Coordinates of C-alpha atoms in Angstrom, one line a residue:
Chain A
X118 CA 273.4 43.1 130.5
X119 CA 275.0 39.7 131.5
X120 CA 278.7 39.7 131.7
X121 CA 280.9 36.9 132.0
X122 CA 280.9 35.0 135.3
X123 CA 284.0 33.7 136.9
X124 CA 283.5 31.5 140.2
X125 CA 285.2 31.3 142.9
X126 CA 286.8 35.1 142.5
X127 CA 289.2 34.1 144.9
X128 CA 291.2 31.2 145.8
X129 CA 293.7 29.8 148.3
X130 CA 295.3 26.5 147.7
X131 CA 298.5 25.0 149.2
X132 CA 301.0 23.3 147.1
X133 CA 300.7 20.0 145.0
X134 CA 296.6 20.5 145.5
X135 CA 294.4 20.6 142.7
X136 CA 292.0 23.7 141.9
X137 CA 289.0 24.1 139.2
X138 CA 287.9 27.6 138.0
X139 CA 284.8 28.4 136.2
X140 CA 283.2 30.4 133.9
X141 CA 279.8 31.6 132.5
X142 CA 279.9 33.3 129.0
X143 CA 277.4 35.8 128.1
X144 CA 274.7 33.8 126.7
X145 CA 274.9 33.0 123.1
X146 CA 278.7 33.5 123.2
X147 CA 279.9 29.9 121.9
X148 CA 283.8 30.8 122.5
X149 CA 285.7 30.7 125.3
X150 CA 288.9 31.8 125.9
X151 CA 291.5 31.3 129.6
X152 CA 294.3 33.6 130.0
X153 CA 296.7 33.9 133.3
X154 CA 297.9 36.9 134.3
X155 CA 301.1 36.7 137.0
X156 CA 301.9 39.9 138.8
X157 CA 303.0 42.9 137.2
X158 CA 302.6 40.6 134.0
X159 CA 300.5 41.2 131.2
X160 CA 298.0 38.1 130.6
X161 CA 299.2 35.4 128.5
X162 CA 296.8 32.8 126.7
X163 CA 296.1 29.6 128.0
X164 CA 293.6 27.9 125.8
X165 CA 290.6 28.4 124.5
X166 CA 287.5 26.4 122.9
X167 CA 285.0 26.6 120.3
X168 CA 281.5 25.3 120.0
X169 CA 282.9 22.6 123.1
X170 CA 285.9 21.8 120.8
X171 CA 289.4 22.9 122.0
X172 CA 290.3 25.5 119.2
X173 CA 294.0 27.0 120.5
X174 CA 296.4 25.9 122.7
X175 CA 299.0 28.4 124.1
X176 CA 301.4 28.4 127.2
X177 CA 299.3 26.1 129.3
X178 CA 301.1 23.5 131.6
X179 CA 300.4 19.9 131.3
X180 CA 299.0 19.8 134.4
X181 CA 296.3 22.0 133.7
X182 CA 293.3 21.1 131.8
X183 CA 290.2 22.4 130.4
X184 CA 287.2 22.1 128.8
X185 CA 283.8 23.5 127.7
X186 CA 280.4 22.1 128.2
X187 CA 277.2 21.7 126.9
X188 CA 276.2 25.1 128.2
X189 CA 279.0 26.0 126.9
X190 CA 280.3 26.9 130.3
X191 CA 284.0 25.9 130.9
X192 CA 286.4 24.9 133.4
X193 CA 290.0 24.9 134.3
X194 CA 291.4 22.4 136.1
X195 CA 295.1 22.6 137.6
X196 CA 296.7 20.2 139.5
X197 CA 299.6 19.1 141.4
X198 CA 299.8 23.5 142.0
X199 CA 302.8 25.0 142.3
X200 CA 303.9 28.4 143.7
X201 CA 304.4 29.7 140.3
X202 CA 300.6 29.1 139.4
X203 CA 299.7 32.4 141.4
X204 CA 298.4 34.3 139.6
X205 CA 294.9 35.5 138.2
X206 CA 293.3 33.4 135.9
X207 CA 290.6 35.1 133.1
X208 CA 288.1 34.4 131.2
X209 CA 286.7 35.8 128.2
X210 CA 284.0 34.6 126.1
X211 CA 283.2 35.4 122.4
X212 CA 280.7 35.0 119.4
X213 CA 282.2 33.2 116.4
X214 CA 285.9 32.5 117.5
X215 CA 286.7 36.7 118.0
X216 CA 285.5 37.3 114.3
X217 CA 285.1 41.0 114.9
X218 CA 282.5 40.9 117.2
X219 CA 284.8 41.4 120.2
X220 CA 285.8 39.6 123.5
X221 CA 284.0 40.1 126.9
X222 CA 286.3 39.3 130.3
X223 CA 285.2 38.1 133.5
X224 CA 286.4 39.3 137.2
X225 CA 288.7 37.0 136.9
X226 CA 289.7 34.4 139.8
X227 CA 293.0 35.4 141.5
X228 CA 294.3 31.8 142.6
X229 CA 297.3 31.9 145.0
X230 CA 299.3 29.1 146.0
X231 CA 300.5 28.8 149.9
Chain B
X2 CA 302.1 36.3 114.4
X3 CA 300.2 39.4 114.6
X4 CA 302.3 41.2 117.9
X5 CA 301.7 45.0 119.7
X6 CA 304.2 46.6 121.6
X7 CA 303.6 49.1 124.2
X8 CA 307.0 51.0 124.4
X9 CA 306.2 53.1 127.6
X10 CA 306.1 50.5 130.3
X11 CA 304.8 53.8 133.1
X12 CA 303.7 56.9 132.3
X13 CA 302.7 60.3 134.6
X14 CA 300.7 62.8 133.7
X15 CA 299.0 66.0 136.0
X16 CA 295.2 65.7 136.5
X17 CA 293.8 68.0 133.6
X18 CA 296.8 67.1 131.4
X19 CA 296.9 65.1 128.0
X20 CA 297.3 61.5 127.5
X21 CA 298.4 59.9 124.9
X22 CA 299.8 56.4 125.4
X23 CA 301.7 54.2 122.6
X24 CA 301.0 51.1 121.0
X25 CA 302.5 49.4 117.9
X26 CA 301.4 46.4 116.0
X27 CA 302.9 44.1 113.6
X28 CA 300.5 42.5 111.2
X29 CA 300.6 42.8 107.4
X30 CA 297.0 43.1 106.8
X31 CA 294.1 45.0 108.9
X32 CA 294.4 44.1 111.9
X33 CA 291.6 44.2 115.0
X34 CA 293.0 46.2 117.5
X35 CA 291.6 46.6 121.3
X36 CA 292.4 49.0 124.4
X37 CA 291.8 47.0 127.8
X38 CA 292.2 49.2 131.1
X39 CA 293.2 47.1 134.6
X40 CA 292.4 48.6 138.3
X41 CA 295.0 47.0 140.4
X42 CA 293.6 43.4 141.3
X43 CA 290.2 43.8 138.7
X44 CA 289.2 42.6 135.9
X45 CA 289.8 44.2 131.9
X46 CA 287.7 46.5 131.0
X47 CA 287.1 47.4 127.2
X48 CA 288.1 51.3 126.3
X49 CA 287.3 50.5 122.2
X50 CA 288.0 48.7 119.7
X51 CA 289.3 49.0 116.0
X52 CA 288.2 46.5 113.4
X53 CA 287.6 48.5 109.8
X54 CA 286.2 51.6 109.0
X55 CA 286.9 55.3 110.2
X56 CA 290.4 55.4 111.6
X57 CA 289.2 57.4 114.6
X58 CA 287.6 55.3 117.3
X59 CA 285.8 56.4 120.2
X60 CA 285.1 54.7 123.6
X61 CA 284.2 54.8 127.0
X62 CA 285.5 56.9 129.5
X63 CA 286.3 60.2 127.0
X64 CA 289.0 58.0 125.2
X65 CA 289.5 57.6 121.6
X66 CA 292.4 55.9 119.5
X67 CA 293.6 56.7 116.2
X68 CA 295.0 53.6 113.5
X69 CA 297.5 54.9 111.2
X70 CA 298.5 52.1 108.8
X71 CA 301.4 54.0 107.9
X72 CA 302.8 54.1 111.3
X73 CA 301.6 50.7 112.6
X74 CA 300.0 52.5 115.2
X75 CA 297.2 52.2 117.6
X76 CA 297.6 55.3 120.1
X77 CA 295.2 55.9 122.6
X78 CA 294.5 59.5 123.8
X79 CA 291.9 61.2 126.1
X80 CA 292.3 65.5 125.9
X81 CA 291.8 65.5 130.0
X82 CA 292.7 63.0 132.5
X83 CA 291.3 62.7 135.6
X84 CA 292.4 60.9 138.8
X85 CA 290.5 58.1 138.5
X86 CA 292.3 57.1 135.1
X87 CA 295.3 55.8 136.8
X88 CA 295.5 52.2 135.7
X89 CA 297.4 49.5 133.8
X90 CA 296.0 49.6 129.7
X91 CA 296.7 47.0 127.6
X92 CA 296.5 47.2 124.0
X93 CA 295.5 43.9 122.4
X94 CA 295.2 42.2 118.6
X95 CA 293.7 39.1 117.8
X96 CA 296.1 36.3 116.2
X97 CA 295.1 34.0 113.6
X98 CA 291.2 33.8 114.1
X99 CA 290.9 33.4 117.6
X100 CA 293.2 34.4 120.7
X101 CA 293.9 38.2 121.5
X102 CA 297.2 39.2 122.7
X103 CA 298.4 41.6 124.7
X104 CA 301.0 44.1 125.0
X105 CA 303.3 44.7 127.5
X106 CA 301.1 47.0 129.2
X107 CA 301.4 50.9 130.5
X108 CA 300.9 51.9 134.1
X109 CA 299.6 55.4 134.3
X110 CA 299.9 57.7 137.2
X111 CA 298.4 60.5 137.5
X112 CA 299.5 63.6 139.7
X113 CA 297.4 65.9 141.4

């Protein structure tokens, strides 16, 4: 069965850079959900987006952004990086904004900052 | 907000032993309930989930988890572990509509 898919799984970025993260929901999923996980941390909710409309906002910098497409794929874009943004960086998609029908998660991209 | 607190941030158990790991949630109606395990550096997998119904859930892996309104509980157990059950698990509810949060997590070790 199709899973989520997070691109790139892994990435190395030096300070003050920007970085974009992507991910594929299982098809017909129309939510989207980012969540960042720091070491030892449990993960904590960025954002997520309904039917390509932002639908929750958590503990997301202003320097990060996101959105959903079309496809309903979605990306995260984080810029001016900072050491603190290491971390790994999910993504789960849904059907009907986590109704009952459950969450899915990606791989995951485990972005470190040099 | 709808909350769940693991109160056992590491556990260790013997291969062949017992498990039952602790999670508490905070939320006035029924609330959906997940169990999420973590390999070190992987992804979340899904154990099970709770959403209505019979209070005893099973899932994957030989785990199951019991909701008990009256305690506010959510406790996963598995009669037997095995060495390939160490792992971080999460236990999870959605808030609001939408987001799911997490607990604290528990690290499980197992001993040979």
């Amino acid at each position: 069965a199709a899973g989520v898919i997070q691109s790139p799984r892994h990435l190395i970025k030096e300070k003050r850079e920007t970085a974009t993260l992507k991910c594929y929901p299982i098809p017909r999923h129309d939510t989207v959900y980012w969540y960042q996980q720091g070491p030892g941390q449990d993960p904590q909710f960025l954002i997520s987006f309904y039917e390509k409309m932002q639908s929750d906002k958590g503990s997301i910098p202003d320097r990060f952004s996101a959105q959903q497409f079309s496809d309903y794929h979605s990306e995260l874009n984080m810029s001016s990086l900072e050491l603190g943004d290491s971390a790994l960086y999910f993504c789960a998609s849904s059907f009907k904004q986590g109704s009952g029908s459950g969450y899915t998660f990606g791989s995951g991209t485990r972005l470190t900052v040099v | 907000a709808q909350s769940v607190t693991q109160p056992d941030i590491h556990i260790t158990v013997s291969e062949g032993a017992s498990l039952e790991l602790r999670c508490n949630y905070s939320y006035g109606a029924t609330p959906y309930l997940f169990w999420y395990v973590q390999s070190p550096g992987q992804g979340l997998q899904l154990l099970l989930k709770y959403f209505s119904g019979d209070t005893l859930v099973q899932g994957i892996k030989g785990f199951e988890a019991e909701f008990k309104r009256s305690q506010s509980s959510f406790n996963l157990r598995k009669p037997s572990v095995h060495w390939s059950d160490a792992a971080e698990y999460f236990c999870a509810v959605v808030q609001g509509a939408q987001k799911l949060v997490f607990g604290q997590g528990t690290r499980l070790t197992i001993n040979p």
